[in-house]
Amino acid sequence: MKKIGIVGGLGPEPTIEYYRIITSHFQGRPEGYPRIVIYSLDVDELCRLFEEERLDEAAGILLEGVDVLLKGGADFGLIAANTPHIVFDDVKKATSLPLLNIVTETLRVIKEKKLRRVGLLGTKFTMQSALFQKELNPAGIEVFVPDENEQEYIQGKIYSELTVGRF
């Protein structure tokens, strides 16, 4: 079985959720559970870099994590959060480790479900970027995002509750 590498999400809670989702698919299977390597990021540092639009530095930090996955023997990797995918192409170009793209995988599921319109919730960086729209719109998928006040509310909830495990 292939070894999965995860660069931790924006905080431990999202990373734990990815881990739970992956392992739940293997419960009761004869091949057992997959081997998983997790590299945890400093959420505050990464968020600060996105806030300050220091995208090259954010990509560098993500690449450090991907390099650890590669050295840890991962056969492929993923980044367990939407916002870091703003610099995904830069990270992917700089590594030999195959990486799953959250946007591409989201589009695959949207097509499977034959959806034509979707809502986008996430950090304000994700909601204000064209990250999802640039891949979904050409596929005929309409993407709705909250207005600016709603984005601020969602951003606050993500950082004051979700990333610290308060629901």
N, C-alpha and C. Protein backbone atom coordinates (compact mmCIF):
# COMPACT_ATOMS: atom_id res chain seq x y z
N MET A 1 0.84 -1.17 0.00
CA MET A 1 0.00 0.00 0.00
C MET A 1 0.90 1.25 0.00
N LYS A 2 0.47 2.27 -0.72
CA LYS A 2 1.26 3.50 -0.80
C LYS A 2 1.23 4.27 0.51
N LYS A 3 2.32 4.99 0.76
CA LYS A 3 2.41 5.84 1.95
C LYS A 3 1.93 7.24 1.57
N ILE A 4 1.00 7.76 2.37
CA ILE A 4 0.38 9.06 2.13
C ILE A 4 1.11 10.10 2.96
N GLY A 5 1.37 11.26 2.36
CA GLY A 5 1.95 12.37 3.09
C GLY A 5 0.96 13.52 3.18
N ILE A 6 0.83 14.09 4.37
CA ILE A 6 -0.09 15.21 4.58
C ILE A 6 0.69 16.38 5.16
N VAL A 7 0.64 17.52 4.47
CA VAL A 7 1.12 18.77 5.06
C VAL A 7 -0.07 19.33 5.81
N GLY A 8 0.12 19.50 7.12
CA GLY A 8 -0.98 19.84 8.01
C GLY A 8 -1.75 21.07 7.63
N GLY A 9 -3.03 21.00 7.88
CA GLY A 9 -3.95 22.08 7.55
C GLY A 9 -3.70 23.31 8.39
N LEU A 10 -4.53 24.27 8.24
CA LEU A 10 -4.38 25.51 9.00
C LEU A 10 -4.86 25.25 10.42
N GLY A 11 -4.01 24.61 11.19
CA GLY A 11 -4.32 24.23 12.56
C GLY A 11 -4.46 22.73 12.66
N PRO A 12 -4.38 22.20 13.88
CA PRO A 12 -4.43 20.75 14.05
C PRO A 12 -5.79 20.13 13.74
N GLU A 13 -6.87 20.83 14.02
CA GLU A 13 -8.20 20.24 13.83
C GLU A 13 -8.47 19.82 12.38
N PRO A 14 -8.21 20.67 11.39
CA PRO A 14 -8.44 20.22 10.01
C PRO A 14 -7.55 19.04 9.64
N THR A 15 -6.32 19.03 10.12
CA THR A 15 -5.41 17.93 9.82
C THR A 15 -5.94 16.63 10.41
N ILE A 16 -6.42 16.70 11.64
CA ILE A 16 -6.99 15.52 12.29
C ILE A 16 -8.19 15.02 11.49
N GLU A 17 -9.00 15.93 10.99
CA GLU A 17 -10.18 15.54 10.21
C GLU A 17 -9.77 14.83 8.93
N TYR A 18 -8.76 15.33 8.24
CA TYR A 18 -8.26 14.64 7.04
C TYR A 18 -7.81 13.23 7.41
N TYR A 19 -7.06 13.12 8.50
CA TYR A 19 -6.59 11.81 8.96
C TYR A 19 -7.77 10.87 9.21
N ARG A 20 -8.79 11.37 9.90
CA ARG A 20 -9.98 10.56 10.19
C ARG A 20 -10.67 10.10 8.90
N ILE A 21 -10.83 11.03 7.96
CA ILE A 21 -11.50 10.69 6.70
C ILE A 21 -10.72 9.61 5.96
N ILE A 22 -9.42 9.78 5.86
CA ILE A 22 -8.60 8.80 5.14
C ILE A 22 -8.67 7.44 5.81
N THR A 23 -8.46 7.40 7.12
CA THR A 23 -8.44 6.11 7.80
C THR A 23 -9.81 5.44 7.82
N SER A 24 -10.88 6.22 7.81
CA SER A 24 -12.23 5.62 7.83
C SER A 24 -12.50 4.80 6.57
N HIS A 25 -11.86 5.15 5.48
CA HIS A 25 -12.04 4.40 4.23
C HIS A 25 -11.38 3.01 4.28
N PHE A 26 -10.53 2.81 5.26
CA PHE A 26 -9.80 1.55 5.34
C PHE A 26 -10.26 0.66 6.48
N GLN A 27 -11.23 1.12 7.27
CA GLN A 27 -11.72 0.32 8.38
C GLN A 27 -12.30 -0.99 7.87
N GLY A 28 -11.85 -2.08 8.46
CA GLY A 28 -12.38 -3.39 8.12
C GLY A 28 -11.86 -3.98 6.82
N ARG A 29 -10.98 -3.29 6.14
CA ARG A 29 -10.43 -3.83 4.89
C ARG A 29 -9.28 -4.77 5.20
N PRO A 30 -9.14 -5.82 4.39
CA PRO A 30 -8.09 -6.80 4.66
C PRO A 30 -6.68 -6.23 4.54
N GLU A 31 -6.50 -5.19 3.71
CA GLU A 31 -5.15 -4.64 3.54
C GLU A 31 -4.72 -3.75 4.71
N GLY A 32 -5.64 -3.47 5.63
CA GLY A 32 -5.31 -2.68 6.80
C GLY A 32 -5.27 -1.19 6.51
N TYR A 33 -4.72 -0.46 7.45
CA TYR A 33 -4.66 0.99 7.35
C TYR A 33 -3.42 1.44 6.57
N PRO A 34 -3.52 2.59 5.89
CA PRO A 34 -2.35 3.08 5.17
C PRO A 34 -1.32 3.67 6.13
N ARG A 35 -0.10 3.73 5.66
CA ARG A 35 0.93 4.45 6.39
C ARG A 35 0.76 5.92 6.03
N ILE A 36 0.83 6.78 7.02
CA ILE A 36 0.60 8.21 6.80
C ILE A 36 1.70 9.00 7.52
N VAL A 37 2.32 9.91 6.78
CA VAL A 37 3.30 10.84 7.34
C VAL A 37 2.63 12.20 7.38
N ILE A 38 2.67 12.86 8.55
CA ILE A 38 2.05 14.18 8.69
C ILE A 38 3.12 15.19 9.08
N TYR A 39 3.14 16.30 8.37
CA TYR A 39 4.01 17.42 8.72
C TYR A 39 3.11 18.57 9.15
N SER A 40 3.26 19.01 10.37
CA SER A 40 2.39 20.05 10.91
C SER A 40 3.04 21.42 10.74
N LEU A 41 2.24 22.38 10.29
CA LEU A 41 2.71 23.74 10.07
C LEU A 41 2.36 24.65 11.24
N ASP A 42 3.07 25.76 11.33
CA ASP A 42 2.72 26.82 12.28
C ASP A 42 1.64 27.67 11.61
N VAL A 43 0.40 27.47 12.01
CA VAL A 43 -0.74 28.14 11.38
C VAL A 43 -0.60 29.65 11.45
N ASP A 44 -0.13 30.17 12.56
CA ASP A 44 -0.02 31.63 12.71
C ASP A 44 0.99 32.21 11.71
N GLU A 45 2.11 31.54 11.57
CA GLU A 45 3.13 32.01 10.63
C GLU A 45 2.60 32.00 9.20
N LEU A 46 1.98 30.92 8.80
CA LEU A 46 1.48 30.80 7.43
C LEU A 46 0.38 31.83 7.17
N CYS A 47 -0.53 32.01 8.10
CA CYS A 47 -1.60 33.00 7.93
C CYS A 47 -1.05 34.40 7.81
N ARG A 48 -0.05 34.71 8.62
CA ARG A 48 0.58 36.03 8.57
C ARG A 48 1.17 36.28 7.18
N LEU A 49 1.81 35.26 6.62
CA LEU A 49 2.41 35.42 5.30
C LEU A 49 1.34 35.65 4.23
N PHE A 50 0.22 34.96 4.33
CA PHE A 50 -0.87 35.19 3.36
C PHE A 50 -1.47 36.59 3.57
N GLU A 51 -1.65 36.99 4.83
CA GLU A 51 -2.19 38.33 5.10
C GLU A 51 -1.29 39.42 4.54
N GLU A 52 0.02 39.21 4.64
CA GLU A 52 0.99 40.19 4.16
C GLU A 52 1.32 40.00 2.68
N GLU A 53 0.64 39.05 2.04
CA GLU A 53 0.82 38.73 0.62
C GLU A 53 2.27 38.37 0.30
N ARG A 54 2.91 37.69 1.23
CA ARG A 54 4.28 37.20 1.04
C ARG A 54 4.19 35.75 0.55
N LEU A 55 3.66 35.62 -0.66
CA LEU A 55 3.30 34.31 -1.19
C LEU A 55 4.52 33.43 -1.46
N ASP A 56 5.64 34.02 -1.88
CA ASP A 56 6.85 33.23 -2.11
C ASP A 56 7.32 32.56 -0.83
N GLU A 57 7.24 33.30 0.28
CA GLU A 57 7.64 32.75 1.57
C GLU A 57 6.67 31.66 2.03
N ALA A 58 5.37 31.88 1.79
CA ALA A 58 4.38 30.86 2.13
C ALA A 58 4.65 29.59 1.34
N ALA A 59 4.94 29.75 0.06
CA ALA A 59 5.26 28.58 -0.78
C ALA A 59 6.51 27.87 -0.25
N GLY A 60 7.48 28.64 0.21
CA GLY A 60 8.71 28.05 0.76
C GLY A 60 8.45 27.21 1.99
N ILE A 61 7.59 27.70 2.86
CA ILE A 61 7.24 26.95 4.08
C ILE A 61 6.51 25.66 3.71
N LEU A 62 5.59 25.76 2.77
CA LEU A 62 4.87 24.56 2.32
C LEU A 62 5.83 23.56 1.67
N LEU A 63 6.78 24.07 0.91
CA LEU A 63 7.76 23.20 0.26
C LEU A 63 8.63 22.48 1.29
N GLU A 64 8.98 23.18 2.38
CA GLU A 64 9.70 22.51 3.48
C GLU A 64 8.92 21.29 3.96
N GLY A 65 7.61 21.48 4.15
CA GLY A 65 6.77 20.38 4.59
C GLY A 65 6.71 19.25 3.59
N VAL A 66 6.58 19.58 2.32
CA VAL A 66 6.54 18.57 1.26
C VAL A 66 7.87 17.81 1.21
N ASP A 67 8.97 18.52 1.40
CA ASP A 67 10.28 17.86 1.42
C ASP A 67 10.39 16.86 2.57
N VAL A 68 9.82 17.20 3.73
CA VAL A 68 9.82 16.28 4.87
C VAL A 68 9.01 15.02 4.52
N LEU A 69 7.88 15.21 3.84
CA LEU A 69 7.06 14.06 3.43
C LEU A 69 7.86 13.15 2.50
N LEU A 70 8.55 13.77 1.55
CA LEU A 70 9.36 13.01 0.59
C LEU A 70 10.45 12.22 1.32
N LYS A 71 11.15 12.88 2.22
CA LYS A 71 12.21 12.21 3.00
C LYS A 71 11.64 11.14 3.91
N GLY A 72 10.37 11.31 4.31
CA GLY A 72 9.70 10.33 5.16
C GLY A 72 9.16 9.13 4.39
N GLY A 73 9.39 9.13 3.07
CA GLY A 73 8.99 7.98 2.25
C GLY A 73 7.59 8.04 1.67
N ALA A 74 6.96 9.20 1.73
CA ALA A 74 5.61 9.31 1.14
C ALA A 74 5.68 9.07 -0.36
N ASP A 75 4.68 8.36 -0.87
CA ASP A 75 4.58 8.11 -2.31
C ASP A 75 3.85 9.25 -3.03
N PHE A 76 3.00 9.96 -2.29
CA PHE A 76 2.31 11.14 -2.80
C PHE A 76 1.88 11.96 -1.60
N GLY A 77 1.52 13.21 -1.86
CA GLY A 77 1.15 14.06 -0.74
C GLY A 77 -0.04 14.93 -1.04
N LEU A 78 -0.51 15.58 0.01
CA LEU A 78 -1.60 16.54 -0.11
C LEU A 78 -1.41 17.61 0.94
N ILE A 79 -2.00 18.77 0.67
CA ILE A 79 -1.98 19.88 1.61
C ILE A 79 -3.40 19.99 2.16
N ALA A 80 -3.54 19.84 3.47
CA ALA A 80 -4.85 19.69 4.10
C ALA A 80 -5.50 21.04 4.41
N ALA A 81 -5.61 21.89 3.42
CA ALA A 81 -6.29 23.18 3.58
C ALA A 81 -6.44 23.82 2.21
N ASN A 82 -7.45 24.65 2.07
CA ASN A 82 -7.68 25.35 0.80
C ASN A 82 -6.67 26.46 0.55
N THR A 83 -6.50 27.35 1.52
CA THR A 83 -5.71 28.57 1.32
C THR A 83 -4.31 28.30 0.77
N PRO A 84 -3.57 27.32 1.28
CA PRO A 84 -2.24 27.10 0.73
C PRO A 84 -2.24 26.74 -0.77
N HIS A 85 -3.37 26.33 -1.28
CA HIS A 85 -3.44 26.01 -2.70
C HIS A 85 -3.34 27.25 -3.59
N ILE A 86 -3.39 28.42 -2.98
CA ILE A 86 -3.16 29.65 -3.73
C ILE A 86 -1.75 29.62 -4.33
N VAL A 87 -0.80 28.96 -3.63
CA VAL A 87 0.58 28.84 -4.13
C VAL A 87 0.91 27.40 -4.53
N PHE A 88 -0.11 26.57 -4.71
CA PHE A 88 0.09 25.16 -5.02
C PHE A 88 0.98 24.93 -6.24
N ASP A 89 0.73 25.67 -7.31
CA ASP A 89 1.51 25.45 -8.55
C ASP A 89 3.00 25.67 -8.30
N ASP A 90 3.35 26.67 -7.52
CA ASP A 90 4.76 26.93 -7.21
C ASP A 90 5.37 25.78 -6.40
N VAL A 91 4.62 25.28 -5.45
CA VAL A 91 5.11 24.17 -4.63
C VAL A 91 5.27 22.92 -5.48
N LYS A 92 4.27 22.64 -6.30
CA LYS A 92 4.30 21.43 -7.13
C LYS A 92 5.49 21.45 -8.09
N LYS A 93 5.78 22.61 -8.68
CA LYS A 93 6.91 22.73 -9.61
C LYS A 93 8.25 22.46 -8.95
N ALA A 94 8.33 22.71 -7.63
CA ALA A 94 9.60 22.64 -6.93
C ALA A 94 9.86 21.29 -6.26
N THR A 95 8.98 20.30 -6.47
CA THR A 95 9.17 19.01 -5.81
C THR A 95 8.94 17.87 -6.80
N SER A 96 9.55 16.75 -6.47
CA SER A 96 9.31 15.54 -7.28
C SER A 96 8.19 14.69 -6.69
N LEU A 97 7.71 15.05 -5.50
CA LEU A 97 6.64 14.29 -4.86
C LEU A 97 5.31 14.60 -5.57
N PRO A 98 4.62 13.59 -6.08
CA PRO A 98 3.30 13.85 -6.66
C PRO A 98 2.35 14.40 -5.59
N LEU A 99 1.64 15.47 -5.93
CA LEU A 99 0.73 16.12 -4.99
C LEU A 99 -0.68 16.13 -5.53
N LEU A 100 -1.64 15.83 -4.65
CA LEU A 100 -3.05 15.97 -5.00
C LEU A 100 -3.43 17.44 -4.86
N ASN A 101 -4.21 17.93 -5.79
CA ASN A 101 -4.66 19.32 -5.77
C ASN A 101 -6.11 19.35 -5.28
N ILE A 102 -6.36 20.09 -4.21
CA ILE A 102 -7.69 20.14 -3.62
C ILE A 102 -8.74 20.69 -4.59
N VAL A 103 -8.33 21.63 -5.44
CA VAL A 103 -9.26 22.22 -6.40
C VAL A 103 -9.63 21.21 -7.48
N THR A 104 -8.65 20.52 -8.00
CA THR A 104 -8.90 19.50 -9.02
C THR A 104 -9.78 18.38 -8.48
N GLU A 105 -9.50 17.96 -7.24
CA GLU A 105 -10.30 16.89 -6.63
C GLU A 105 -11.71 17.37 -6.33
N THR A 106 -11.86 18.63 -5.94
CA THR A 106 -13.19 19.20 -5.71
C THR A 106 -13.98 19.23 -7.02
N LEU A 107 -13.35 19.64 -8.10
CA LEU A 107 -14.01 19.67 -9.40
C LEU A 107 -14.44 18.26 -9.81
N ARG A 108 -13.60 17.27 -9.56
CA ARG A 108 -13.95 15.89 -9.90
C ARG A 108 -15.23 15.46 -9.19
N VAL A 109 -15.33 15.77 -7.90
CA VAL A 109 -16.51 15.39 -7.12
C VAL A 109 -17.75 16.18 -7.58
N ILE A 110 -17.57 17.46 -7.88
CA ILE A 110 -18.67 18.28 -8.37
C ILE A 110 -19.22 17.69 -9.67
N LYS A 111 -18.33 17.27 -10.55
CA LYS A 111 -18.76 16.67 -11.82
C LYS A 111 -19.47 15.34 -11.57
N GLU A 112 -18.93 14.52 -10.67
CA GLU A 112 -19.58 13.25 -10.33
C GLU A 112 -21.00 13.46 -9.86
N LYS A 113 -21.21 14.50 -9.08
CA LYS A 113 -22.52 14.80 -8.51
C LYS A 113 -23.40 15.63 -9.46
N LYS A 114 -22.81 15.98 -10.62
CA LYS A 114 -23.53 16.75 -11.65
C LYS A 114 -24.07 18.08 -11.11
N LEU A 115 -23.25 18.74 -10.31
CA LEU A 115 -23.63 20.04 -9.78
C LEU A 115 -23.26 21.13 -10.79
N ARG A 116 -24.04 22.19 -10.81
CA ARG A 116 -23.77 23.31 -11.72
C ARG A 116 -23.44 24.58 -10.96
N ARG A 117 -23.87 24.65 -9.69
CA ARG A 117 -23.60 25.82 -8.85
C ARG A 117 -23.16 25.35 -7.47
N VAL A 118 -22.12 25.99 -6.94
CA VAL A 118 -21.61 25.62 -5.62
C VAL A 118 -21.30 26.89 -4.83
N GLY A 119 -21.32 26.75 -3.51
CA GLY A 119 -20.92 27.83 -2.63
C GLY A 119 -19.51 27.59 -2.14
N LEU A 120 -18.76 28.65 -1.94
CA LEU A 120 -17.38 28.54 -1.48
C LEU A 120 -17.24 29.22 -0.12
N LEU A 121 -16.90 28.43 0.88
CA LEU A 121 -16.59 28.94 2.21
C LEU A 121 -15.14 28.59 2.51
N GLY A 122 -14.48 29.47 3.20
CA GLY A 122 -13.09 29.24 3.55
C GLY A 122 -12.53 30.50 4.18
N THR A 123 -11.21 30.56 4.26
CA THR A 123 -10.61 31.79 4.76
C THR A 123 -10.89 32.90 3.76
N LYS A 124 -10.75 34.13 4.22
CA LYS A 124 -11.01 35.24 3.29
C LYS A 124 -10.02 35.22 2.14
N PHE A 125 -8.82 34.68 2.37
CA PHE A 125 -7.83 34.59 1.29
C PHE A 125 -8.35 33.68 0.18
N THR A 126 -8.96 32.57 0.57
CA THR A 126 -9.53 31.64 -0.40
C THR A 126 -10.74 32.26 -1.08
N MET A 127 -11.62 32.85 -0.29
CA MET A 127 -12.85 33.40 -0.87
C MET A 127 -12.58 34.60 -1.77
N GLN A 128 -11.53 35.37 -1.48
CA GLN A 128 -11.22 36.55 -2.29
C GLN A 128 -10.34 36.23 -3.49
N SER A 129 -9.76 35.05 -3.51
CA SER A 129 -8.91 34.66 -4.64
C SER A 129 -9.78 34.04 -5.73
N ALA A 130 -9.17 33.81 -6.87
CA ALA A 130 -9.85 33.11 -7.97
C ALA A 130 -9.46 31.64 -7.99
N LEU A 131 -8.95 31.15 -6.87
CA LEU A 131 -8.43 29.79 -6.77
C LEU A 131 -9.38 28.75 -7.35
N PHE A 132 -10.60 28.73 -6.88
CA PHE A 132 -11.56 27.73 -7.35
C PHE A 132 -12.20 28.16 -8.67
N GLN A 133 -12.48 29.43 -8.82
CA GLN A 133 -13.17 29.91 -10.01
C GLN A 133 -12.38 29.64 -11.29
N LYS A 134 -11.06 29.77 -11.24
CA LYS A 134 -10.27 29.61 -12.46
C LYS A 134 -10.33 28.18 -13.01
N GLU A 135 -10.63 27.21 -12.15
CA GLU A 135 -10.77 25.83 -12.63
C GLU A 135 -12.24 25.42 -12.78
N LEU A 136 -13.10 25.90 -11.91
CA LEU A 136 -14.51 25.50 -11.95
C LEU A 136 -15.31 26.24 -13.02
N ASN A 137 -15.09 27.55 -13.17
CA ASN A 137 -15.85 28.32 -14.17
C ASN A 137 -15.69 27.79 -15.59
N PRO A 138 -14.48 27.49 -16.07
CA PRO A 138 -14.35 26.94 -17.42
C PRO A 138 -15.06 25.59 -17.61
N ALA A 139 -15.29 24.89 -16.49
CA ALA A 139 -16.00 23.61 -16.55
C ALA A 139 -17.52 23.81 -16.46
N GLY A 140 -17.94 25.08 -16.47
CA GLY A 140 -19.36 25.37 -16.44
C GLY A 140 -19.96 25.37 -15.04
N ILE A 141 -19.12 25.47 -14.03
CA ILE A 141 -19.58 25.46 -12.64
C ILE A 141 -19.57 26.91 -12.13
N GLU A 142 -20.71 27.35 -11.63
CA GLU A 142 -20.83 28.69 -11.07
C GLU A 142 -20.47 28.64 -9.59
N VAL A 143 -19.59 29.55 -9.16
CA VAL A 143 -19.11 29.57 -7.79
C VAL A 143 -19.63 30.83 -7.09
N PHE A 144 -20.35 30.63 -5.99
CA PHE A 144 -20.87 31.74 -5.20
C PHE A 144 -20.00 31.92 -3.97
N VAL A 145 -19.67 33.19 -3.66
CA VAL A 145 -18.90 33.48 -2.45
C VAL A 145 -19.69 34.47 -1.60
N PRO A 146 -19.53 34.41 -0.29
CA PRO A 146 -20.19 35.35 0.60
C PRO A 146 -19.72 36.79 0.33
N ASP A 147 -20.53 37.75 0.77
CA ASP A 147 -20.12 39.15 0.62
C ASP A 147 -19.01 39.46 1.63
N GLU A 148 -18.45 40.66 1.56
CA GLU A 148 -17.29 41.01 2.37
C GLU A 148 -17.54 40.90 3.87
N ASN A 149 -18.70 41.35 4.35
CA ASN A 149 -19.02 41.24 5.78
C ASN A 149 -19.12 39.78 6.21
N GLU A 150 -19.74 38.97 5.39
CA GLU A 150 -19.86 37.54 5.70
C GLU A 150 -18.48 36.88 5.69
N GLN A 151 -17.62 37.31 4.78
CA GLN A 151 -16.26 36.76 4.73
C GLN A 151 -15.50 37.07 6.02
N GLU A 152 -15.65 38.27 6.52
CA GLU A 152 -14.98 38.64 7.78
C GLU A 152 -15.51 37.77 8.93
N TYR A 153 -16.82 37.55 8.96
CA TYR A 153 -17.44 36.72 10.00
C TYR A 153 -16.88 35.29 9.92
N ILE A 154 -16.86 34.74 8.72
CA ILE A 154 -16.37 33.37 8.51
C ILE A 154 -14.90 33.27 8.90
N GLN A 155 -14.11 34.25 8.49
CA GLN A 155 -12.68 34.28 8.84
C GLN A 155 -12.51 34.24 10.36
N GLY A 156 -13.29 35.04 11.06
CA GLY A 156 -13.21 35.05 12.52
C GLY A 156 -13.56 33.71 13.13
N LYS A 157 -14.59 33.08 12.62
CA LYS A 157 -15.01 31.77 13.12
C LYS A 157 -13.94 30.70 12.85
N ILE A 158 -13.35 30.75 11.68
CA ILE A 158 -12.31 29.77 11.35
C ILE A 158 -11.17 29.85 12.34
N TYR A 159 -10.67 31.07 12.59
CA TYR A 159 -9.48 31.21 13.43
C TYR A 159 -9.77 31.19 14.92
N SER A 160 -10.97 31.58 15.34
CA SER A 160 -11.26 31.57 16.79
C SER A 160 -11.92 30.27 17.24
N GLU A 161 -12.44 29.47 16.30
CA GLU A 161 -13.13 28.25 16.70
C GLU A 161 -12.60 27.00 16.00
N LEU A 162 -12.69 26.95 14.69
CA LEU A 162 -12.37 25.71 13.97
C LEU A 162 -10.92 25.29 14.15
N THR A 163 -9.98 26.24 13.99
CA THR A 163 -8.57 25.85 14.06
C THR A 163 -8.13 25.44 15.46
N VAL A 164 -8.92 25.81 16.46
CA VAL A 164 -8.57 25.42 17.84
C VAL A 164 -9.51 24.36 18.40
N GLY A 165 -10.38 23.83 17.57
CA GLY A 165 -11.24 22.73 17.99
C GLY A 165 -12.45 23.12 18.81
N ARG A 166 -12.88 24.38 18.73
CA ARG A 166 -14.10 24.82 19.43
C ARG A 166 -15.23 24.88 18.42
N PHE A 167 -16.24 24.04 18.65
CA PHE A 167 -17.37 23.99 17.71
C PHE A 167 -18.66 24.36 18.41
